[in-house]
Tab-separated table of C-alpha atoms in Angstrom:
chain	number	residue	atom	x	y	z
Q	411	UNK	CA	-48.064	-34.884	-23.923
Q	412	UNK	CA	-45.720	-37.463	-22.208
Q	413	UNK	CA	-45.102	-39.523	-19.610
Q	414	UNK	CA	-44.425	-38.682	-15.332
Q	415	UNK	CA	-42.821	-40.682	-12.501
Q	416	UNK	CA	-45.080	-37.984	-10.781
Q	417	UNK	CA	-47.766	-35.459	-12.120
Q	418	UNK	CA	-45.378	-31.577	-13.267
Q	419	UNK	CA	-46.194	-29.486	-11.496
Q	420	UNK	CA	-48.433	-26.198	-12.645
Q	421	UNK	CA	-46.240	-23.715	-13.086
Q	422	UNK	CA	-44.914	-21.472	-10.264
Q	423	UNK	CA	-43.479	-17.747	-9.809
Q	424	UNK	CA	-40.908	-17.571	-7.284
Q	425	UNK	CA	-39.778	-15.022	-5.007
Q	426	UNK	CA	-36.262	-15.509	-3.524
Q	427	UNK	CA	-36.033	-12.635	-0.134
Q	428	UNK	CA	-32.242	-12.421	-0.409
Q	429	UNK	CA	-32.004	-10.446	2.978
Q	430	UNK	CA	-34.140	-12.435	4.453
Q	431	UNK	CA	-32.401	-15.757	2.967
Q	432	UNK	CA	-36.309	-17.261	2.980
Q	433	UNK	CA	-37.566	-18.557	-0.666
Q	434	UNK	CA	-41.580	-17.546	-1.461
Q	435	UNK	CA	-43.066	-20.423	-2.043
Q	436	UNK	CA	-40.898	-22.438	0.972
Q	437	UNK	CA	-39.546	-25.802	-0.212
Q	438	UNK	CA	-38.013	-27.451	2.380
Q	439	UNK	CA	-35.365	-25.478	4.420
Q	440	UNK	CA	-31.281	-26.988	5.524
Q	441	UNK	CA	-29.914	-24.970	8.556
Q	442	UNK	CA	-25.530	-27.075	8.886
Q	443	UNK	CA	-24.121	-25.925	12.204
Q	444	UNK	CA	-21.190	-26.525	13.030
Q	445	UNK	CA	-21.737	-31.031	13.973
Q	446	UNK	CA	-22.980	-31.001	10.751
Q	447	UNK	CA	-19.830	-30.874	9.316
Q	448	UNK	CA	-17.740	-33.608	10.643
Q	449	UNK	CA	-14.731	-34.577	9.574
Q	450	UNK	CA	-14.547	-31.373	6.179
Q	451	UNK	CA	-12.933	-29.199	7.929
Q	452	UNK	CA	-8.699	-29.697	8.136
Q	453	UNK	CA	-8.682	-28.931	12.183
Q	454	UNK	CA	-10.559	-30.925	12.901
Q	455	UNK	CA	-9.762	-31.093	16.325
Q	456	UNK	CA	-11.160	-27.528	16.797
Q	457	UNK	CA	-14.211	-28.396	14.720
Q	458	UNK	CA	-15.245	-30.815	17.871
Q	459	UNK	CA	-14.674	-28.142	20.625
Q	460	UNK	CA	-16.388	-25.736	18.613
Q	461	UNK	CA	-19.970	-28.128	18.441
Q	462	UNK	CA	-19.593	-29.224	21.238
Q	463	UNK	CA	-19.566	-25.815	22.311
Q	464	UNK	CA	-21.734	-22.813	20.719
Q	465	UNK	CA	-21.875	-24.630	17.486
Q	466	UNK	CA	-22.694	-21.445	15.281
Q	467	UNK	CA	-24.465	-22.279	12.086
Q	468	UNK	CA	-22.230	-22.187	8.783
Q	469	UNK	CA	-24.902	-21.813	6.799
Q	470	UNK	CA	-28.322	-22.533	6.006
Q	471	UNK	CA	-30.595	-23.567	2.064
Q	472	UNK	CA	-33.556	-22.685	1.625
Q	473	UNK	CA	-35.661	-24.741	-1.569
Q	474	UNK	CA	-37.962	-23.675	-3.635
Q	475	UNK	CA	-41.000	-25.938	-3.482
Q	476	UNK	CA	-39.763	-27.483	-6.917
Q	477	UNK	CA	-39.698	-31.446	-5.739
Q	478	UNK	CA	-35.770	-33.112	-5.993
Q	479	UNK	CA	-37.458	-35.913	-9.678
Q	480	UNK	CA	-36.283	-35.782	-12.671
Q	481	UNK	CA	-36.971	-33.793	-15.101
Q	482	UNK	CA	-38.121	-30.494	-12.495
Q	483	UNK	CA	-35.656	-28.466	-12.251
Q	484	UNK	CA	-35.171	-27.663	-8.136
Q	485	UNK	CA	-33.863	-24.128	-6.939
Q	486	UNK	CA	-32.270	-22.831	-3.504
Q	487	UNK	CA	-30.497	-20.027	-1.364
Q	488	UNK	CA	-27.114	-20.408	0.156
Q	489	UNK	CA	-25.877	-18.638	2.446
Q	490	UNK	CA	-22.856	-19.245	4.319
Q	491	UNK	CA	-21.603	-17.092	7.227
Q	492	UNK	CA	-18.305	-15.463	6.694
Q	493	UNK	CA	-15.762	-17.111	9.337
Q	494	UNK	CA	-12.683	-19.689	9.134
Q	495	UNK	CA	-11.998	-22.237	11.226
Q	496	UNK	CA	-8.124	-22.847	11.875
Q	497	UNK	CA	-8.336	-20.053	9.177
Q	498	UNK	CA	-9.770	-21.803	6.996
Q	499	UNK	CA	-13.018	-20.138	5.265
Q	500	UNK	CA	-16.773	-21.593	6.278
Q	501	UNK	CA	-17.274	-23.681	3.342
Q	502	UNK	CA	-19.963	-25.747	2.231
Q	503	UNK	CA	-20.415	-29.335	2.838
Q	504	UNK	CA	-19.941	-29.665	-0.814
Q	505	UNK	CA	-20.760	-32.740	-3.194
Q	506	UNK	CA	-20.994	-34.928	-5.285
Q	507	UNK	CA	-23.934	-35.561	-7.490
Q	508	UNK	CA	-24.277	-39.047	-8.521
Q	509	UNK	CA	-26.676	-38.260	-12.029
Q	510	UNK	CA	-23.166	-36.542	-13.150
Q	511	UNK	CA	-25.345	-32.967	-14.771
Q	512	UNK	CA	-24.338	-29.853	-14.489
Q	513	UNK	CA	-25.764	-27.046	-11.777
Q	514	UNK	CA	-24.886	-23.882	-12.338
Q	515	UNK	CA	-24.516	-21.176	-9.038
Q	516	UNK	CA	-25.734	-17.533	-9.160
Q	517	UNK	CA	-23.664	-15.356	-6.614
Q	518	UNK	CA	-25.912	-12.919	-5.341
Q	519	UNK	CA	-23.980	-11.361	-2.366
Q	520	UNK	CA	-21.017	-10.987	-0.884
Q	521	UNK	CA	-17.831	-12.574	-1.513
Q	522	UNK	CA	-16.820	-15.932	-2.179
Q	523	UNK	CA	-15.859	-18.682	-4.684
Q	524	UNK	CA	-16.093	-22.346	-6.270
Q	525	UNK	CA	-13.776	-24.966	-5.575
Q	526	UNK	CA	-13.837	-28.180	-7.890
Q	527	UNK	CA	-12.567	-31.260	-8.963
Q	528	UNK	CA	-12.916	-34.336	-10.381
Q	529	UNK	CA	-11.436	-36.843	-9.240
Q	530	UNK	CA	-7.783	-35.703	-10.375
Q	531	UNK	CA	-7.764	-32.188	-11.397
Q	532	UNK	CA	-8.552	-29.239	-9.084
Q	533	UNK	CA	-10.130	-25.779	-10.242
Q	534	UNK	CA	-10.963	-23.073	-8.439
Q	535	UNK	CA	-14.167	-19.524	-9.444
Q	536	UNK	CA	-13.741	-16.277	-7.398
Q	537	UNK	CA	-17.935	-15.411	-7.530
Q	538	UNK	CA	-18.622	-11.895	-6.947
Q	539	UNK	CA	-23.251	-10.873	-7.258
Q	540	UNK	CA	-23.918	-11.333	-10.948
Q	541	UNK	CA	-20.969	-14.635	-11.619
Q	542	UNK	CA	-22.692	-17.556	-12.983
Q	543	UNK	CA	-20.526	-20.549	-11.817
Q	544	UNK	CA	-21.260	-23.654	-13.747
Q	545	UNK	CA	-20.106	-27.392	-12.231
Q	546	UNK	CA	-20.355	-29.522	-14.996
Q	547	UNK	CA	-20.809	-33.032	-14.365
Q	548	UNK	CA	-18.583	-35.014	-12.793
Q	549	UNK	CA	-16.876	-32.361	-10.597
Q	550	UNK	CA	-17.742	-32.066	-7.217
Q	551	UNK	CA	-18.565	-28.822	-5.822
Q	552	UNK	CA	-18.291	-27.082	-2.761
Q	553	UNK	CA	-18.926	-23.457	-1.805
Q	554	UNK	CA	-17.002	-21.321	-0.110
Q	555	UNK	CA	-17.301	-17.734	1.970
Q	556	UNK	CA	-13.759	-15.848	1.297
Q	557	UNK	CA	-15.195	-12.256	2.806
Q	558	UNK	CA	-16.283	-10.468	5.941
Q	559	UNK	CA	-19.967	-10.197	4.739
Q	560	UNK	CA	-22.862	-13.497	3.752
Q	561	UNK	CA	-21.589	-15.254	0.894
Q	562	UNK	CA	-24.848	-15.679	-1.048
Q	563	UNK	CA	-25.443	-17.768	-4.269
Q	564	UNK	CA	-28.514	-19.042	-6.305
Q	565	UNK	CA	-28.362	-23.054	-6.880
Q	566	UNK	CA	-30.023	-23.836	-10.307
Q	567	UNK	CA	-29.910	-28.595	-11.043
Q	568	UNK	CA	-32.013	-31.409	-11.922
Q	569	UNK	CA	-34.122	-33.029	-9.989
Q	570	UNK	CA	-32.466	-36.586	-10.615
Q	571	UNK	CA	-28.808	-35.426	-9.990
Q	572	UNK	CA	-28.946	-35.997	-6.141
Q	573	UNK	CA	-26.738	-35.339	-3.641
Q	574	UNK	CA	-23.461	-37.358	-2.366
Q	575	UNK	CA	-21.971	-36.022	0.483
Q	576	UNK	CA	-20.287	-39.373	1.471
Q	577	UNK	CA	-17.843	-38.638	-1.802
Q	578	UNK	CA	-16.561	-35.567	-0.653
Q	579	UNK	CA	-15.537	-36.948	3.002
Q	580	UNK	CA	-13.176	-39.526	1.058
Q	581	UNK	CA	-11.781	-38.459	-1.989
Q	582	UNK	CA	-12.020	-34.431	-0.844
Q	583	UNK	CA	-11.517	-31.686	-2.910
Q	584	UNK	CA	-8.180	-31.584	-4.328
Q	585	UNK	CA	-7.681	-28.207	-2.129
Q	586	UNK	CA	-8.343	-26.437	0.793
Q	587	UNK	CA	-8.989	-22.377	0.825
Q	588	UNK	CA	-7.373	-20.570	3.756
Q	589	UNK	CA	-7.421	-17.018	4.664
Q	590	UNK	CA	-3.649	-14.646	3.763
Q	591	UNK	CA	-2.925	-11.803	4.180
Q	592	UNK	CA	-3.543	-10.852	0.604
Q	593	UNK	CA	-6.832	-12.766	0.672
Q	594	UNK	CA	-7.627	-16.188	-0.064
Q	595	UNK	CA	-4.861	-19.060	-0.224
Q	596	UNK	CA	-5.514	-21.912	-2.376
Q	597	UNK	CA	-3.307	-25.188	-0.350
Q	598	UNK	CA	-3.650	-28.751	-0.691
Q	599	UNK	CA	-5.707	-30.821	0.572
Q	600	UNK	CA	-4.745	-32.411	3.619
Q	601	UNK	CA	-6.088	-33.136	7.401
Q	602	UNK	CA	-5.850	-32.964	10.842
Q	603	UNK	CA	-5.222	-37.146	10.855
Q	604	UNK	CA	-4.381	-36.435	15.007
Q	605	UNK	CA	-7.504	-35.055	15.435
Q	606	UNK	CA	-9.036	-37.134	13.735
Q	607	UNK	CA	-7.233	-40.931	15.545
S	681	UNK	CA	-16.469	-41.826	-13.348
S	682	UNK	CA	-19.462	-42.277	-15.095
S	683	UNK	CA	-18.540	-41.862	-18.895
S	684	UNK	CA	-20.155	-39.238	-20.644
S	685	UNK	CA	-21.842	-39.492	-24.337
S	686	UNK	CA	-18.839	-35.637	-25.576
S	687	UNK	CA	-17.058	-35.020	-22.450
S	688	UNK	CA	-17.535	-31.628	-19.624
S	689	UNK	CA	-16.198	-28.613	-19.734
S	690	UNK	CA	-14.125	-27.521	-17.127
S	691	UNK	CA	-15.383	-25.968	-15.087
S	692	UNK	CA	-16.287	-21.564	-16.258
S	693	UNK	CA	-17.020	-18.717	-15.163
S	694	UNK	CA	-19.632	-16.968	-16.804
S	695	UNK	CA	-20.127	-13.113	-16.533
S	696	UNK	CA	-24.027	-12.229	-18.429
S	697	UNK	CA	-23.498	-8.366	-18.889
S	698	UNK	CA	-26.432	-6.698	-18.194
S	699	UNK	CA	-26.575	-3.910	-20.468
S	700	UNK	CA	-24.325	-4.804	-23.731
S	701	UNK	CA	-26.964	-8.021	-22.968
S	702	UNK	CA	-23.861	-10.570	-23.880
S	703	UNK	CA	-22.507	-13.310	-22.276
S	704	UNK	CA	-18.410	-13.478	-21.267
S	705	UNK	CA	-17.360	-16.164	-22.869
S	706	UNK	CA	-19.816	-16.497	-25.687
S	707	UNK	CA	-21.795	-18.661	-26.740
S	708	UNK	CA	-24.344	-18.841	-29.712
S	709	UNK	CA	-26.322	-15.368	-29.904
S	710	UNK	CA	-29.881	-15.632	-31.749
S	711	UNK	CA	-31.392	-12.670	-33.204
S	712	UNK	CA	-35.028	-12.770	-33.950
S	713	UNK	CA	-36.015	-9.839	-36.913
S	714	UNK	CA	-40.336	-9.459	-37.369
S	715	UNK	CA	-39.352	-11.467	-40.500
S	716	UNK	CA	-38.009	-14.919	-38.544
S	717	UNK	CA	-41.437	-14.711	-36.593
S	718	UNK	CA	-43.583	-15.669	-38.680
S	719	UNK	CA	-48.141	-17.660	-38.212
S	720	UNK	CA	-47.137	-16.626	-34.159
S	721	UNK	CA	-48.714	-12.817	-33.745
S	722	UNK	CA	-52.240	-12.713	-34.290
S	723	UNK	CA	-51.939	-9.772	-36.681
S	724	UNK	CA	-50.173	-11.714	-39.610
S	725	UNK	CA	-50.291	-9.270	-42.203
S	726	UNK	CA	-49.822	-6.375	-39.787
S	727	UNK	CA	-46.214	-8.869	-39.100
S	728	UNK	CA	-45.634	-9.387	-42.647
S	729	UNK	CA	-45.337	-6.111	-44.337
S	730	UNK	CA	-43.185	-4.841	-40.787
S	731	UNK	CA	-40.431	-7.686	-42.256
S	732	UNK	CA	-41.649	-6.266	-45.808
S	733	UNK	CA	-40.198	-2.804	-44.449
S	734	UNK	CA	-37.982	-2.147	-41.649
S	735	UNK	CA	-37.479	-5.803	-40.165
S	736	UNK	CA	-36.966	-4.975	-36.823
S	737	UNK	CA	-34.920	-6.535	-33.951
S	738	UNK	CA	-37.621	-8.236	-31.806
S	739	UNK	CA	-35.170	-10.503	-29.585
S	740	UNK	CA	-32.255	-11.422	-29.344
S	741	UNK	CA	-30.425	-14.874	-27.142
S	742	UNK	CA	-26.415	-14.385	-26.782
S	743	UNK	CA	-26.083	-17.598	-24.564
S	744	UNK	CA	-23.002	-18.936	-22.660
S	745	UNK	CA	-20.581	-22.113	-24.407
S	746	UNK	CA	-21.578	-24.000	-22.319
S	747	UNK	CA	-23.116	-26.709	-25.572
S	748	UNK	CA	-26.813	-27.284	-25.574
S	749	UNK	CA	-25.536	-31.584	-24.950
S	750	UNK	CA	-27.387	-34.270	-22.009
S	751	UNK	CA	-26.745	-33.780	-18.707
S	752	UNK	CA	-25.374	-30.495	-18.606
S	753	UNK	CA	-27.133	-27.128	-17.855
S	754	UNK	CA	-27.053	-23.952	-20.780
S	755	UNK	CA	-27.804	-20.176	-20.745
S	756	UNK	CA	-28.864	-17.429	-22.012
S	757	UNK	CA	-29.743	-14.468	-22.091
S	758	UNK	CA	-33.055	-12.289	-23.808
S	759	UNK	CA	-33.424	-9.210	-24.325
S	760	UNK	CA	-36.888	-7.978	-26.044
S	761	UNK	CA	-37.732	-5.444	-26.970
S	762	UNK	CA	-40.235	-3.121	-26.443
S	763	UNK	CA	-43.044	-2.870	-27.995
S	764	UNK	CA	-46.513	-4.221	-29.833
S	765	UNK	CA	-47.784	-5.413	-33.479
S	766	UNK	CA	-52.055	-4.365	-33.966
S	767	UNK	CA	-51.761	-4.279	-29.899
S	768	UNK	CA	-50.891	-7.540	-28.682
S	769	UNK	CA	-46.801	-6.550	-27.385
S	770	UNK	CA	-43.148	-8.485	-29.272
S	771	UNK	CA	-43.156	-12.037	-27.246
S	772	UNK	CA	-40.902	-14.727	-28.099
S	773	UNK	CA	-41.145	-17.086	-30.093
S	774	UNK	CA	-42.229	-20.275	-27.754
S	775	UNK	CA	-41.613	-22.791	-27.685
S	776	UNK	CA	-42.241	-27.055	-26.896
S	777	UNK	CA	-38.849	-29.047	-25.326
S	778	UNK	CA	-39.629	-32.616	-27.384
S	779	UNK	CA	-37.302	-33.800	-24.293
S	780	UNK	CA	-39.655	-32.901	-21.406
S	781	UNK	CA	-37.142	-30.619	-18.897
S	782	UNK	CA	-37.525	-27.701	-16.240
S	783	UNK	CA	-36.536	-24.022	-17.202
S	784	UNK	CA	-36.019	-21.485	-14.701
S	785	UNK	CA	-36.580	-17.844	-16.194
S	786	UNK	CA	-34.978	-14.769	-13.387
S	787	UNK	CA	-35.264	-11.723	-14.809
S	788	UNK	CA	-32.444	-8.935	-14.359
S	789	UNK	CA	-34.856	-6.080	-16.145
S	790	UNK	CA	-37.521	-4.810	-17.452
S	791	UNK	CA	-41.632	-5.923	-17.333
S	792	UNK	CA	-42.313	-9.283	-19.040
S	793	UNK	CA	-44.258	-12.094	-18.279
S	794	UNK	CA	-44.966	-15.678	-18.935
S	795	UNK	CA	-47.468	-16.852	-20.799
S	796	UNK	CA	-47.631	-21.373	-20.558
S	797	UNK	CA	-49.303	-23.624	-22.168
S	798	UNK	CA	-50.215	-27.603	-21.695
S	799	UNK	CA	-52.112	-28.153	-24.941
S	800	UNK	CA	-55.362	-27.564	-22.350
S	801	UNK	CA	-54.563	-25.303	-19.267
S	802	UNK	CA	-53.264	-21.397	-19.540
S	803	UNK	CA	-51.409	-19.872	-17.290
S	804	UNK	CA	-49.177	-16.733	-17.050
S	805	UNK	CA	-46.323	-15.331	-14.319
S	806	UNK	CA	-45.812	-12.017	-13.822
S	807	UNK	CA	-42.477	-11.300	-13.973
S	808	UNK	CA	-40.311	-7.926	-12.484
S	809	UNK	CA	-36.192	-8.141	-11.764
S	810	UNK	CA	-36.038	-11.078	-8.939
S	811	UNK	CA	-38.358	-13.070	-9.178
S	812	UNK	CA	-37.876	-16.826	-11.301
S	813	UNK	CA	-40.431	-18.200	-13.264
S	814	UNK	CA	-41.104	-22.553	-12.887
S	815	UNK	CA	-41.827	-24.564	-16.563
S	816	UNK	CA	-42.543	-27.737	-15.828
S	817	UNK	CA	-42.489	-30.543	-18.137
S	818	UNK	CA	-44.571	-30.424	-20.297
S	819	UNK	CA	-45.589	-26.310	-20.635
S	820	UNK	CA	-45.169	-24.486	-23.484
S	821	UNK	CA	-43.899	-20.821	-22.448
S	822	UNK	CA	-43.526	-17.718	-24.339
S	823	UNK	CA	-41.927	-14.246	-22.802
S	824	UNK	CA	-43.981	-11.085	-23.898
S	825	UNK	CA	-42.294	-7.781	-22.324
S	826	UNK	CA	-45.613	-6.035	-20.814
S	827	UNK	CA	-42.922	-2.520	-20.441
S	828	UNK	CA	-41.826	0.424	-22.283
S	829	UNK	CA	-38.395	-0.948	-21.806
S	830	UNK	CA	-36.377	-3.915	-22.753
S	831	UNK	CA	-37.582	-7.301	-20.565
S	832	UNK	CA	-33.885	-9.186	-19.888
S	833	UNK	CA	-34.395	-12.323	-18.258
S	834	UNK	CA	-31.804	-15.534	-17.460
S	835	UNK	CA	-33.035	-18.885	-18.622
S	836	UNK	CA	-31.677	-22.555	-17.499
S	837	UNK	CA	-32.626	-25.430	-19.527
S	838	UNK	CA	-31.110	-28.867	-19.556
S	839	UNK	CA	-29.298	-29.250	-22.442
S	840	UNK	CA	-30.979	-32.740	-23.905
S	841	UNK	CA	-34.424	-30.427	-23.432
S	842	UNK	CA	-34.367	-29.198	-26.973
S	843	UNK	CA	-36.890	-25.935	-28.447
S	844	UNK	CA	-39.761	-26.908	-30.380
S	845	UNK	CA	-40.340	-23.958	-31.922
S	846	UNK	CA	-42.705	-25.730	-34.285
S	847	UNK	CA	-45.249	-26.918	-31.689
S	848	UNK	CA	-46.152	-23.522	-30.884
S	849	UNK	CA	-47.222	-21.926	-34.325
S	850	UNK	CA	-49.620	-25.842	-35.208
S	851	UNK	CA	-51.539	-25.530	-31.516
S	852	UNK	CA	-51.134	-22.031	-30.248
S	853	UNK	CA	-50.350	-20.836	-26.501
S	854	UNK	CA	-54.169	-20.819	-25.702
S	855	UNK	CA	-53.819	-17.234	-25.178
S	856	UNK	CA	-52.747	-13.853	-26.406
S	857	UNK	CA	-51.638	-11.101	-24.912
S	858	UNK	CA	-52.771	-8.000	-25.500
S	859	UNK	CA	-51.977	-2.973	-24.264
S	860	UNK	CA	-54.832	-2.084	-22.226
S	861	UNK	CA	-55.738	0.633	-20.842
S	862	UNK	CA	-55.022	-0.041	-17.347
S	863	UNK	CA	-52.160	-2.921	-17.797
S	864	UNK	CA	-51.864	-6.830	-20.275
S	865	UNK	CA	-55.455	-7.925	-20.788
S	866	UNK	CA	-55.100	-11.874	-21.535
S	867	UNK	CA	-56.996	-12.774	-24.099
S	868	UNK	CA	-58.625	-15.842	-25.697
S	869	UNK	CA	-56.072	-16.808	-28.530
S	870	UNK	CA	-57.482	-16.281	-32.689
S	871	UNK	CA	-55.640	-16.173	-35.500
S	872	UNK	CA	-55.621	-13.377	-39.447
S	873	UNK	CA	-57.345	-16.523	-41.442
S	874	UNK	CA	-58.375	-13.615	-43.632
S	875	UNK	CA	-54.055	-11.981	-42.868
S	876	UNK	CA	-53.078	-16.037	-43.559
S	877	UNK	CA	-55.717	-17.424	-46.752
């Protein structure tokens, strides 16, 4: 038998409850409010006002107990609330993997998309239930809720990958996704420097 | 940017068609008939008769184009026909990963289970639609159709993992799954040595 950094788990039967947005057995749960998303929306001034006021939940991430360790393959479900901030759709922080590894996203309900950026090229994948978005190693990725209901997906990623959120704050995602009259509109990435200054 | 053994793919939108058992865009497709399953059922003599006769399809595996390369995260859907051979349910060959890596199986339709074996301990996970079976690194695993309809699941596994089928031929899976009067029955692993001799 091989040797491991940590002894592997026993085999596990995992049920993600889509309406409740939970995993059974449960692992860590993350709740991201507007106050957790500093510097990520174009309208940083508006975001700050909302964070200082009602500070709404933008998304939650419920993980199974499979740990983020090399050789394990953790999973989570993310549920993004519907909404916009200055016309820009509610979204996740987005991240790059410090250890470049592929990741899959399987849409469970709602309508959304995956914005991906390798530092040069931006790609946009429309997501509806049953669709898998494949994020190759080296591409940063962010999920966006473009619908009027919650948008939910299952993520599966190697335990060694890690999450670098700062990469996205510093490099952006190449584009932003706004509500348009006929659906989502992709616009070049810019920041509200006045609000940040 | 990191360096890669092979340049990573562009981000991909993948749709697995559950009724048709296909992936779009499509990658490799495997068809396993009874003649491909030498030495795996308890009743090897019966299997040989069937392989020499109608040689039915036991299961198919349809993969996306994501390659089995380090850092990529390939996926496939497997569809196992309903049936038994000498009372033993139709099943996949089963495999061990030469590079020990976790794998997930998400049940899409039908009723089945995952038989897992680390060389000492056997575990059985019942699978119904929406359930994830988590196979930790170091555990061989086999899927079994215990229902009267097709059993189908999505598999996601690191591209470096590989598939060692011979490990299962040599070590078995600790147990076998037979049709019983009240559902599946787990029995200790044995082989029909008379038929093999």
